[in-house]
CSV table of N, CA and C in Angstrom, one decimal:
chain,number,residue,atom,x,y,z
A,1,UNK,N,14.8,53.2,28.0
A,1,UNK,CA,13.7,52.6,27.2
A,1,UNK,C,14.1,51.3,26.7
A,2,UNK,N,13.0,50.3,26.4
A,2,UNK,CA,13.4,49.1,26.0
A,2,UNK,C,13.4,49.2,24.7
A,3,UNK,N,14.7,48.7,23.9
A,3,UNK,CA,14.8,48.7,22.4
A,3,UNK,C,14.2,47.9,21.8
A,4,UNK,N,14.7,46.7,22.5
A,4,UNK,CA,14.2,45.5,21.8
A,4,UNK,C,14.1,44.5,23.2
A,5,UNK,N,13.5,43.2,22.6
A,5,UNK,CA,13.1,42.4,23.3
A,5,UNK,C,13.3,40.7,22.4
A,6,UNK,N,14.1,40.1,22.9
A,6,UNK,CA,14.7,38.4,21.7
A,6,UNK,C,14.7,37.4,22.3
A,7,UNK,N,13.4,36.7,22.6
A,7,UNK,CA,13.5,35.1,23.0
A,7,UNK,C,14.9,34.5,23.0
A,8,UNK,N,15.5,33.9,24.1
A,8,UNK,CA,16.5,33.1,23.9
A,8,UNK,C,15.5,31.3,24.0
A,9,UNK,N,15.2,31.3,25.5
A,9,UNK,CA,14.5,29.8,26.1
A,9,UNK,C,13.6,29.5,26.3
A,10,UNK,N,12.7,28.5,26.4
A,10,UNK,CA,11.9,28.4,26.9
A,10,UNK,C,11.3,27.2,27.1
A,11,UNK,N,11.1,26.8,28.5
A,11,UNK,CA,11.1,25.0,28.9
A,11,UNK,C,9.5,25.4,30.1
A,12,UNK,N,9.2,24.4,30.3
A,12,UNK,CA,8.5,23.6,31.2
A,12,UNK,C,8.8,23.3,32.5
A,13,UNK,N,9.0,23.6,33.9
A,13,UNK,CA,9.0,22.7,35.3
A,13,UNK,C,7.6,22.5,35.8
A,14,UNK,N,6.8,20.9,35.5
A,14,UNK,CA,5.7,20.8,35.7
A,14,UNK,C,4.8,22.0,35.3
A,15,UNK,N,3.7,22.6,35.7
A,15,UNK,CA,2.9,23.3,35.4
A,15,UNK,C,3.7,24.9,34.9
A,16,UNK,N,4.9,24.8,35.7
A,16,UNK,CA,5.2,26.9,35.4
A,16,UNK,C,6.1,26.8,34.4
A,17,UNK,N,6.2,27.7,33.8
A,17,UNK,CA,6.8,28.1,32.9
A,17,UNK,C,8.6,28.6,33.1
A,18,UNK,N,9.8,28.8,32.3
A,18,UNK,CA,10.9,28.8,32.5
A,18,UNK,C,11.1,30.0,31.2
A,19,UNK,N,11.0,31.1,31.2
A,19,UNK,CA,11.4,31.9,30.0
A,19,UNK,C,12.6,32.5,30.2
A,20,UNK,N,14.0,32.6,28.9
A,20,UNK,CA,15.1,33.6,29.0
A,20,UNK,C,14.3,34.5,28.0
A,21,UNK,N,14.9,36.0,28.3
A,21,UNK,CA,14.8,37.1,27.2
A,21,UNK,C,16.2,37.8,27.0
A,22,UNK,N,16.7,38.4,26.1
A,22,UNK,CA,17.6,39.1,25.8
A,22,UNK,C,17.1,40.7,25.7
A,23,UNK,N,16.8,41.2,26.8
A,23,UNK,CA,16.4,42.9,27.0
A,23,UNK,C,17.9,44.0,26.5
A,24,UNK,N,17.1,44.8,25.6
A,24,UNK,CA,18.3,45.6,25.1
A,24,UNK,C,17.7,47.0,25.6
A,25,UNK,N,18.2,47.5,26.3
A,25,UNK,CA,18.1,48.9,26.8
A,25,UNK,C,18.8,50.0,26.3
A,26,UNK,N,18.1,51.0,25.9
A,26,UNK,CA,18.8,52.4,25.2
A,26,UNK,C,18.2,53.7,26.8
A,27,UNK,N,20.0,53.5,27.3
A,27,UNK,CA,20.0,54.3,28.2
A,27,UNK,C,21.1,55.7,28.4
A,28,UNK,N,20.7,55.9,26.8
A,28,UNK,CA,21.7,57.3,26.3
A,28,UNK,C,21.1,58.2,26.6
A,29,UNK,N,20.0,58.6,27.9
A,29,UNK,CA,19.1,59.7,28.5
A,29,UNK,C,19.2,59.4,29.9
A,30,UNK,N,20.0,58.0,30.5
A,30,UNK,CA,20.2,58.2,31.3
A,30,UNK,C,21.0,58.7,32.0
A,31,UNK,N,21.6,59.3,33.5
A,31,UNK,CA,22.6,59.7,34.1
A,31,UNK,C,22.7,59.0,35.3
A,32,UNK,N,24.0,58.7,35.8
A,32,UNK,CA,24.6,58.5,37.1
A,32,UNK,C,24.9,59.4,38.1
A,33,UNK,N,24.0,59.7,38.8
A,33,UNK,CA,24.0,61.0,40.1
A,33,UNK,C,24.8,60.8,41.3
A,34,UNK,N,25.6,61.2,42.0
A,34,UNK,CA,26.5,61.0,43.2
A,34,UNK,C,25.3,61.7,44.2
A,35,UNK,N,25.8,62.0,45.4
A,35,UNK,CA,25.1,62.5,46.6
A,35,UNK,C,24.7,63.7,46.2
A,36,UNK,N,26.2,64.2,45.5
A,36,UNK,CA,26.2,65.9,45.9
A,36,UNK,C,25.3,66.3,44.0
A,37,UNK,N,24.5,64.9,43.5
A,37,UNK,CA,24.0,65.4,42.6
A,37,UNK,C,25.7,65.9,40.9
A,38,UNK,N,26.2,65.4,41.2
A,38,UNK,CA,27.5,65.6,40.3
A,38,UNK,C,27.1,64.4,39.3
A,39,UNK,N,27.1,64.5,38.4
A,39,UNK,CA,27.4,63.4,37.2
A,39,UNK,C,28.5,62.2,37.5
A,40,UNK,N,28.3,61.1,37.2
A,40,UNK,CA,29.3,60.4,37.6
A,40,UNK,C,29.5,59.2,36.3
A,41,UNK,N,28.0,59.2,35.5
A,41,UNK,CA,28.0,58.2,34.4
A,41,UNK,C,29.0,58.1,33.6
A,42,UNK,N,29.5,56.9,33.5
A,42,UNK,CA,31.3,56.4,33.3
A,42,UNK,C,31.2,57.0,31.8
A,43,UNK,N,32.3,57.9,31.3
A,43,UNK,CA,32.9,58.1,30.0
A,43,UNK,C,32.1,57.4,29.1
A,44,UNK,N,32.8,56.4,29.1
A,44,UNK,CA,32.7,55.1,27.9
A,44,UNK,C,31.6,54.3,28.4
A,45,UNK,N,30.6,54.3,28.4
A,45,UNK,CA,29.2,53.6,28.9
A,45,UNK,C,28.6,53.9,27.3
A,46,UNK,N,28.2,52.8,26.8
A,46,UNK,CA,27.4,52.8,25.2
A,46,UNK,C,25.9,53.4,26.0
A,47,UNK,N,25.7,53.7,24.7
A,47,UNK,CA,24.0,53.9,24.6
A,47,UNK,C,23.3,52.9,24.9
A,48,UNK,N,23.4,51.7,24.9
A,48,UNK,CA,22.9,50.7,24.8
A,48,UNK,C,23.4,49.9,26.1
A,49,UNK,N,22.5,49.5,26.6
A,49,UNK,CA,23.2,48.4,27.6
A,49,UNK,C,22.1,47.0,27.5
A,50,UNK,N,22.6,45.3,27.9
A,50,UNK,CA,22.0,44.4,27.6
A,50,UNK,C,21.7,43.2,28.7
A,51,UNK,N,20.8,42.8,28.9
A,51,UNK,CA,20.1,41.8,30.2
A,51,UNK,C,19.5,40.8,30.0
A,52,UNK,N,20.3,39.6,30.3
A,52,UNK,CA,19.2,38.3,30.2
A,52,UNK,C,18.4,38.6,31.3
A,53,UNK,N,16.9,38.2,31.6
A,53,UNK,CA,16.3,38.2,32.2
A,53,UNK,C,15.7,36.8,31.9
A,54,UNK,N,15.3,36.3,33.5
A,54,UNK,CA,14.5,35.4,33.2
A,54,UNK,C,13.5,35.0,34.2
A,55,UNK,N,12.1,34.4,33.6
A,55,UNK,CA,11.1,34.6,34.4
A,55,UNK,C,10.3,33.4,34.2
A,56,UNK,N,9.7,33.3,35.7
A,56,UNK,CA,9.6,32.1,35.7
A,56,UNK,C,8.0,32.3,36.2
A,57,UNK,N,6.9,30.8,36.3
A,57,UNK,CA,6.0,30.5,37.1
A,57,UNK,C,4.9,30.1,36.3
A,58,UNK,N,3.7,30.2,36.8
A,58,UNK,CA,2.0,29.7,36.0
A,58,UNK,C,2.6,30.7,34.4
A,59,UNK,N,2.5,30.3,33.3
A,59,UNK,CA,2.1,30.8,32.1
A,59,UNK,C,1.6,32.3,32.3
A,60,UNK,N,0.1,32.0,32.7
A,60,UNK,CA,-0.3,33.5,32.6
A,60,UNK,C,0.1,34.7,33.5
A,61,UNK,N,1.3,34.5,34.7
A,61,UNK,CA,1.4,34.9,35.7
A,61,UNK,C,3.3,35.1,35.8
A,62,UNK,N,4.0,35.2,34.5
A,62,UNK,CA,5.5,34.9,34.4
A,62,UNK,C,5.4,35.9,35.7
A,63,UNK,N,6.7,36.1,36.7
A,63,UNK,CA,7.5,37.2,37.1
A,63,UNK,C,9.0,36.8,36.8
A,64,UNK,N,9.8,38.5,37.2
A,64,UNK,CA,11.0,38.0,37.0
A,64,UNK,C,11.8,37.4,37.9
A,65,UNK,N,12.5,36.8,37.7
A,65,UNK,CA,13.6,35.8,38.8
A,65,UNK,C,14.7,35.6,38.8
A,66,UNK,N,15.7,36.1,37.9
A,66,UNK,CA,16.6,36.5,37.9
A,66,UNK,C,16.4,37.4,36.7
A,67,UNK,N,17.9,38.3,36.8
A,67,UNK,CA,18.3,39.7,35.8
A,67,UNK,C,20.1,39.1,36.4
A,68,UNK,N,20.8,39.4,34.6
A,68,UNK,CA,22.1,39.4,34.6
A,68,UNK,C,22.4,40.5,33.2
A,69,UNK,N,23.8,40.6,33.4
A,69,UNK,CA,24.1,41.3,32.4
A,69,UNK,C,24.5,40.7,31.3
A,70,UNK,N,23.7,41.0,29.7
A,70,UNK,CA,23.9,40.5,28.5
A,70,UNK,C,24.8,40.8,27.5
A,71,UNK,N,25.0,40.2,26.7
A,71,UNK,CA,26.6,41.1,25.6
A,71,UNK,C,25.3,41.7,24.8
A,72,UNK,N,26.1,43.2,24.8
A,72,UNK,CA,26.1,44.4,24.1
A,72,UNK,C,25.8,44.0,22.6
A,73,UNK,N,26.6,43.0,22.1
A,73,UNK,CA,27.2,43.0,20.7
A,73,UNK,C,25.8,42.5,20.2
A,74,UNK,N,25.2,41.7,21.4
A,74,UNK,CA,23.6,41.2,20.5
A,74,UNK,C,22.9,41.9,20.3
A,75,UNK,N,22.7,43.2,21.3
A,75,UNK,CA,21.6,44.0,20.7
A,75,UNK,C,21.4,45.2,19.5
C-alpha cells in the first residue's frame, strides 16, 4: 500500500511536464515466493520500502518513466 506520497520536482520540457515523487510503500503484508512457493522475503527487509518515481508528458496525461530506489530514512 502506498503510505505516502512527497513532491520532490517539477519542471517544464516545452509543452509536457517533468514531475519527481518520493513513493513510500508499506510492504509489511508483502511476501517473496520462490518456485516451490517457500518464503524467501529477506530477514531484514523494513516495513517500509521507498521510490523516486518520475513521470513525465502533456500535464493532464503524466505517465511513469522511470522508477528507482529511494532512501528509507525519508519516509
Amino acid at each position: 500500500t502506498v503510505a505516502s506520497i512527497e513532491g520532490i520536482d517539477y519542471s517544464t520540457i516545452g509543452a509536457d511536464a517533468r514531475v519527481s515523487v518520493l513513493v513510500c510503500l508499506d510492504v509489511s503484508e508483502v511476501r517473496l515466493l520462490d518456485s516451490n512457493d517457500t518464503d524467501v522475503t529477506p530477514p531484514d527487509r523494513g516495513d517500509v520500502v521507498s521510490q523516486i518515481v518520475e513521470l513525465t508528458g502533456p500535464p493532464a496525461n503524466l505517465r511513469i518513466s522511470l522508477e528507482s530506489e529511494g532512501e528509507v530514512d525519508r519516509c
